[in-house]
Short mmCIF file of C-alpha atoms in Angstrom, two decimals:
data_model
loop_
_atom_site.label_atom_id
_atom_site.label_comp_id
_atom_site.label_asym_id
_atom_site.label_seq_id
_atom_site.Cartn_x
_atom_site.Cartn_y
_atom_site.Cartn_z
CA LYS A 18 -0.53 0.27 -0.56
CA SER A 19 3.36 2.62 1.02
CA GLY A 20 4.80 1.97 -1.99
CA VAL A 21 1.52 2.65 -4.49
CA LYS A 22 0.83 5.56 -2.33
CA SER A 23 3.98 6.88 -3.25
CA SER A 24 4.65 6.11 -6.55
CA ILE A 25 1.14 7.56 -6.75
CA LEU A 26 2.62 10.76 -4.64
CA SER A 27 5.28 11.38 -6.79
CA LEU A 28 3.50 11.02 -9.83
CA ILE A 29 1.28 14.08 -9.01
CA LEU A 30 4.22 15.94 -7.80
CA VAL A 31 6.56 15.28 -10.92
CA SER A 32 4.03 16.29 -12.96
CA ALA A 33 3.14 19.17 -10.78
CA LEU A 34 6.59 20.37 -11.00
CA PHE A 35 6.47 19.24 -14.90
CA ILE A 36 3.19 22.04 -15.86
CA VAL A 37 4.60 24.85 -13.12
CA GLY A 38 8.56 24.42 -14.41
CA PHE A 39 7.34 24.72 -18.46
CA ARG A 40 4.09 27.21 -17.98
CA GLU A 41 1.55 24.76 -19.51
CA ILE A 42 -1.07 22.46 -19.03
CA VAL A 43 -1.28 20.24 -22.28
CA ARG A 44 2.41 19.73 -23.20
CA PRO A 45 2.90 18.43 -20.49
CA VAL A 46 0.25 16.48 -19.02
CA ILE A 47 2.18 14.53 -23.60
CA ILE A 48 4.96 13.25 -21.69
CA VAL A 49 3.49 12.62 -17.88
CA ILE A 50 0.69 10.00 -19.54
CA PHE A 51 4.19 8.62 -21.60
CA LEU A 52 5.75 8.12 -18.92
CA GLN A 53 3.26 6.06 -17.25
CA PHE A 54 2.77 4.27 -20.78
CA SER A 55 6.90 2.87 -19.77
CA ILE A 56 6.47 2.90 -15.82
CA VAL A 57 3.01 -0.17 -17.72
CA TRP A 58 5.67 -1.53 -19.20
CA SER A 59 7.78 -2.22 -16.85
CA LEU A 60 4.90 -3.27 -13.99
CA ALA A 61 4.54 -6.04 -17.19
CA TYR A 62 8.13 -6.05 -17.86
CA ALA A 63 8.32 -7.51 -13.72
CA ALA A 64 6.79 -9.73 -13.94
CA VAL A 65 7.60 -11.45 -16.57
CA SER A 66 12.00 -11.42 -15.56
CA VAL A 67 11.05 -11.27 -12.64
CA GLY A 68 7.35 -12.53 -12.17
CA TYR A 69 7.15 -10.84 -9.03
CA LEU A 70 8.34 -7.67 -6.87
CA ASN A 71 9.47 -7.08 -3.47
CA ILE A 72 9.49 -4.41 -1.13
CA LEU A 73 13.06 -3.38 -2.61
CA SER A 74 11.33 -3.57 -6.18
CA VAL A 75 8.09 -2.05 -5.57
CA GLY A 76 10.32 1.69 -4.86
CA PHE A 77 11.90 1.50 -8.67
CA VAL A 78 8.16 3.33 -9.77
CA SER A 79 8.95 6.42 -7.60
CA ILE A 80 12.78 6.10 -9.54
CA ILE A 81 11.69 5.43 -12.83
CA LEU A 82 9.08 7.67 -12.57
CA GLY A 83 12.13 10.34 -11.47
CA LEU A 84 14.14 9.45 -13.78
CA GLY A 85 12.19 8.79 -16.50
CA ILE A 86 10.53 13.04 -16.64
CA ASP A 87 14.80 13.82 -17.21
CA TYR A 88 13.79 12.64 -20.74
CA GLY A 89 10.93 14.40 -21.44
CA ILE A 90 12.16 17.46 -19.91
CA HIS A 91 15.17 17.66 -22.64
CA ILE A 92 12.58 17.52 -25.95
CA LEU A 93 10.31 19.62 -23.95
CA GLY A 94 12.44 22.20 -22.96
CA ARG A 95 14.15 21.90 -26.77
CA ILE A 96 10.81 21.90 -28.70
CA GLN A 97 10.82 24.76 -27.02
CA GLU A 98 14.30 26.75 -26.82
CA GLU A 99 13.79 26.30 -30.99
CA GLU A 100 9.68 27.90 -30.65
CA ARG A 101 11.14 30.91 -29.07
CA ALA A 102 14.68 31.81 -28.97
CA LYS A 103 14.44 30.45 -32.93
CA HIS A 104 11.79 31.34 -34.21
CA ARG A 105 10.61 27.73 -35.79
CA SER A 106 7.40 25.84 -36.47
CA SER A 107 6.26 24.01 -33.83
CA VAL A 108 7.02 20.67 -36.35
CA ASP A 109 9.67 21.80 -36.55
CA ALA A 110 11.30 22.32 -33.54
CA ILE A 111 9.94 19.18 -33.25
CA LYS A 112 12.07 17.53 -35.39
CA ILE A 113 15.03 19.55 -34.50
CA ALA A 114 14.48 18.31 -30.88
CA LEU A 115 14.27 14.60 -31.42
CA MET A 116 17.23 14.91 -33.33
CA GLN A 117 19.93 16.53 -30.75
CA THR A 118 18.10 15.00 -28.25
CA GLY A 119 18.26 11.77 -29.44
CA VAL A 120 21.13 10.75 -29.15
CA GLY A 121 22.70 11.89 -25.70
CA ILE A 122 18.89 10.87 -23.80
CA THR A 123 20.13 7.23 -25.06
CA GLU A 124 23.37 7.50 -24.51
CA GLY A 125 21.89 8.81 -21.11
CA ALA A 126 19.49 6.27 -20.35
CA VAL A 127 21.86 3.13 -21.10
CA THR A 128 24.58 3.91 -19.29
CA THR A 129 21.57 4.07 -16.02
CA ALA A 130 20.40 1.18 -17.35
CA VAL A 131 24.39 -0.65 -16.81
CA ALA A 132 24.78 0.78 -14.04
CA PHE A 133 21.29 0.01 -11.87
CA PHE A 134 22.26 -3.29 -14.10
CA THR A 135 25.20 -3.90 -12.06
CA MET A 136 23.08 -4.70 -9.14
CA MET A 137 22.66 -7.72 -11.21
CA ILE A 138 26.62 -9.47 -9.44
CA SER A 139 24.77 -8.60 -5.89
CA ASP A 140 24.11 -11.36 -3.60
CA PHE A 141 21.45 -10.40 -1.72
CA PRO A 142 18.44 -11.00 -4.09
CA ALA A 143 16.04 -8.29 -3.85
CA ILE A 144 19.07 -5.54 -4.80
CA ARG A 145 19.54 -8.46 -8.49
CA GLU A 146 15.86 -7.74 -8.82
CA LEU A 147 16.04 -4.48 -8.02
CA GLY A 148 18.76 -3.80 -11.09
CA ILE A 149 16.38 -5.74 -13.24
CA ILE A 150 13.31 -4.89 -12.88
CA ALA A 151 15.58 -1.04 -12.60
CA GLY A 152 17.52 -0.80 -15.62
CA GLY A 153 15.08 -2.67 -17.65
CA SER A 154 12.36 0.04 -17.08
CA ILE A 155 15.16 2.98 -16.96
CA LEU A 156 15.47 1.86 -20.99
CA LEU A 157 11.18 1.87 -21.60
CA ALA A 158 10.95 5.12 -19.78
CA ALA A 159 13.69 6.94 -22.95
CA MET A 160 11.88 4.15 -25.65
CA ALA A 161 8.10 5.75 -24.39
CA MET A 162 9.97 9.82 -24.30
CA ILE A 163 12.04 9.50 -27.65
CA PHE A 164 9.75 7.43 -30.41
CA LEU A 165 5.92 7.93 -28.39
CA THR A 166 5.97 11.07 -27.18
CA PRO A 167 7.85 13.02 -30.45
CA PRO A 168 4.63 12.05 -32.50
CA ALA A 169 1.65 12.90 -30.06
CA LEU A 170 3.08 16.55 -29.19
CA TYR A 171 3.57 16.76 -33.41
CA LEU A 172 -0.28 15.51 -33.48
CA TYR A 173 -0.99 18.15 -30.69
CA SER A 174 1.20 21.33 -32.70
CA GLN A 175 -1.08 19.64 -36.24
CA ARG A 176 -4.74 20.46 -34.22
CA ARG A 177 -3.79 23.42 -32.45
CA ALA A 178 -2.59 25.26 -35.49
CA SER A 179 -5.30 24.06 -37.29
CA PHE A 180 -8.00 25.23 -34.81
CA SER A 181 -6.72 28.58 -34.68
CA GLN A 182 -6.48 28.70 -38.23
CA LYS A 183 -11.09 28.24 -37.59
CA SER A 184 -10.78 31.39 -35.23
#
């Protein structure tokens, strides 16, 4: 129960900080939605790879929320930079943001996952399992941010553009 409560609290706080920090609602919420997809994938991954969650591995959801949102922050921050400072369209900003941050996000995710995977050499089974779950979950979070959020942000920008043209 306390693991679920802490995960929900983490999600609420991360989302609120994300929205306040970027001074908009819709695009941060889109990113948080896909972060939640990665959490669901991570739970499925945990079920397949380990078969269960123990008291230590339950805490991985908060870890993934905290680390996984970073990838979305990098993408959205770069999009905003391209839109505001360089006056690019949302579509061009998304393309540039993904090209310029995608490699860094991938490298960061792989490095972090490897660090977690090294926990697999521990003699303590719970630590080994946490390493397996957290390492795989970091990679899933990065995949969600790189492969799912840009198309969703693109669709949102297209819808916003068509709505503003009708007005």
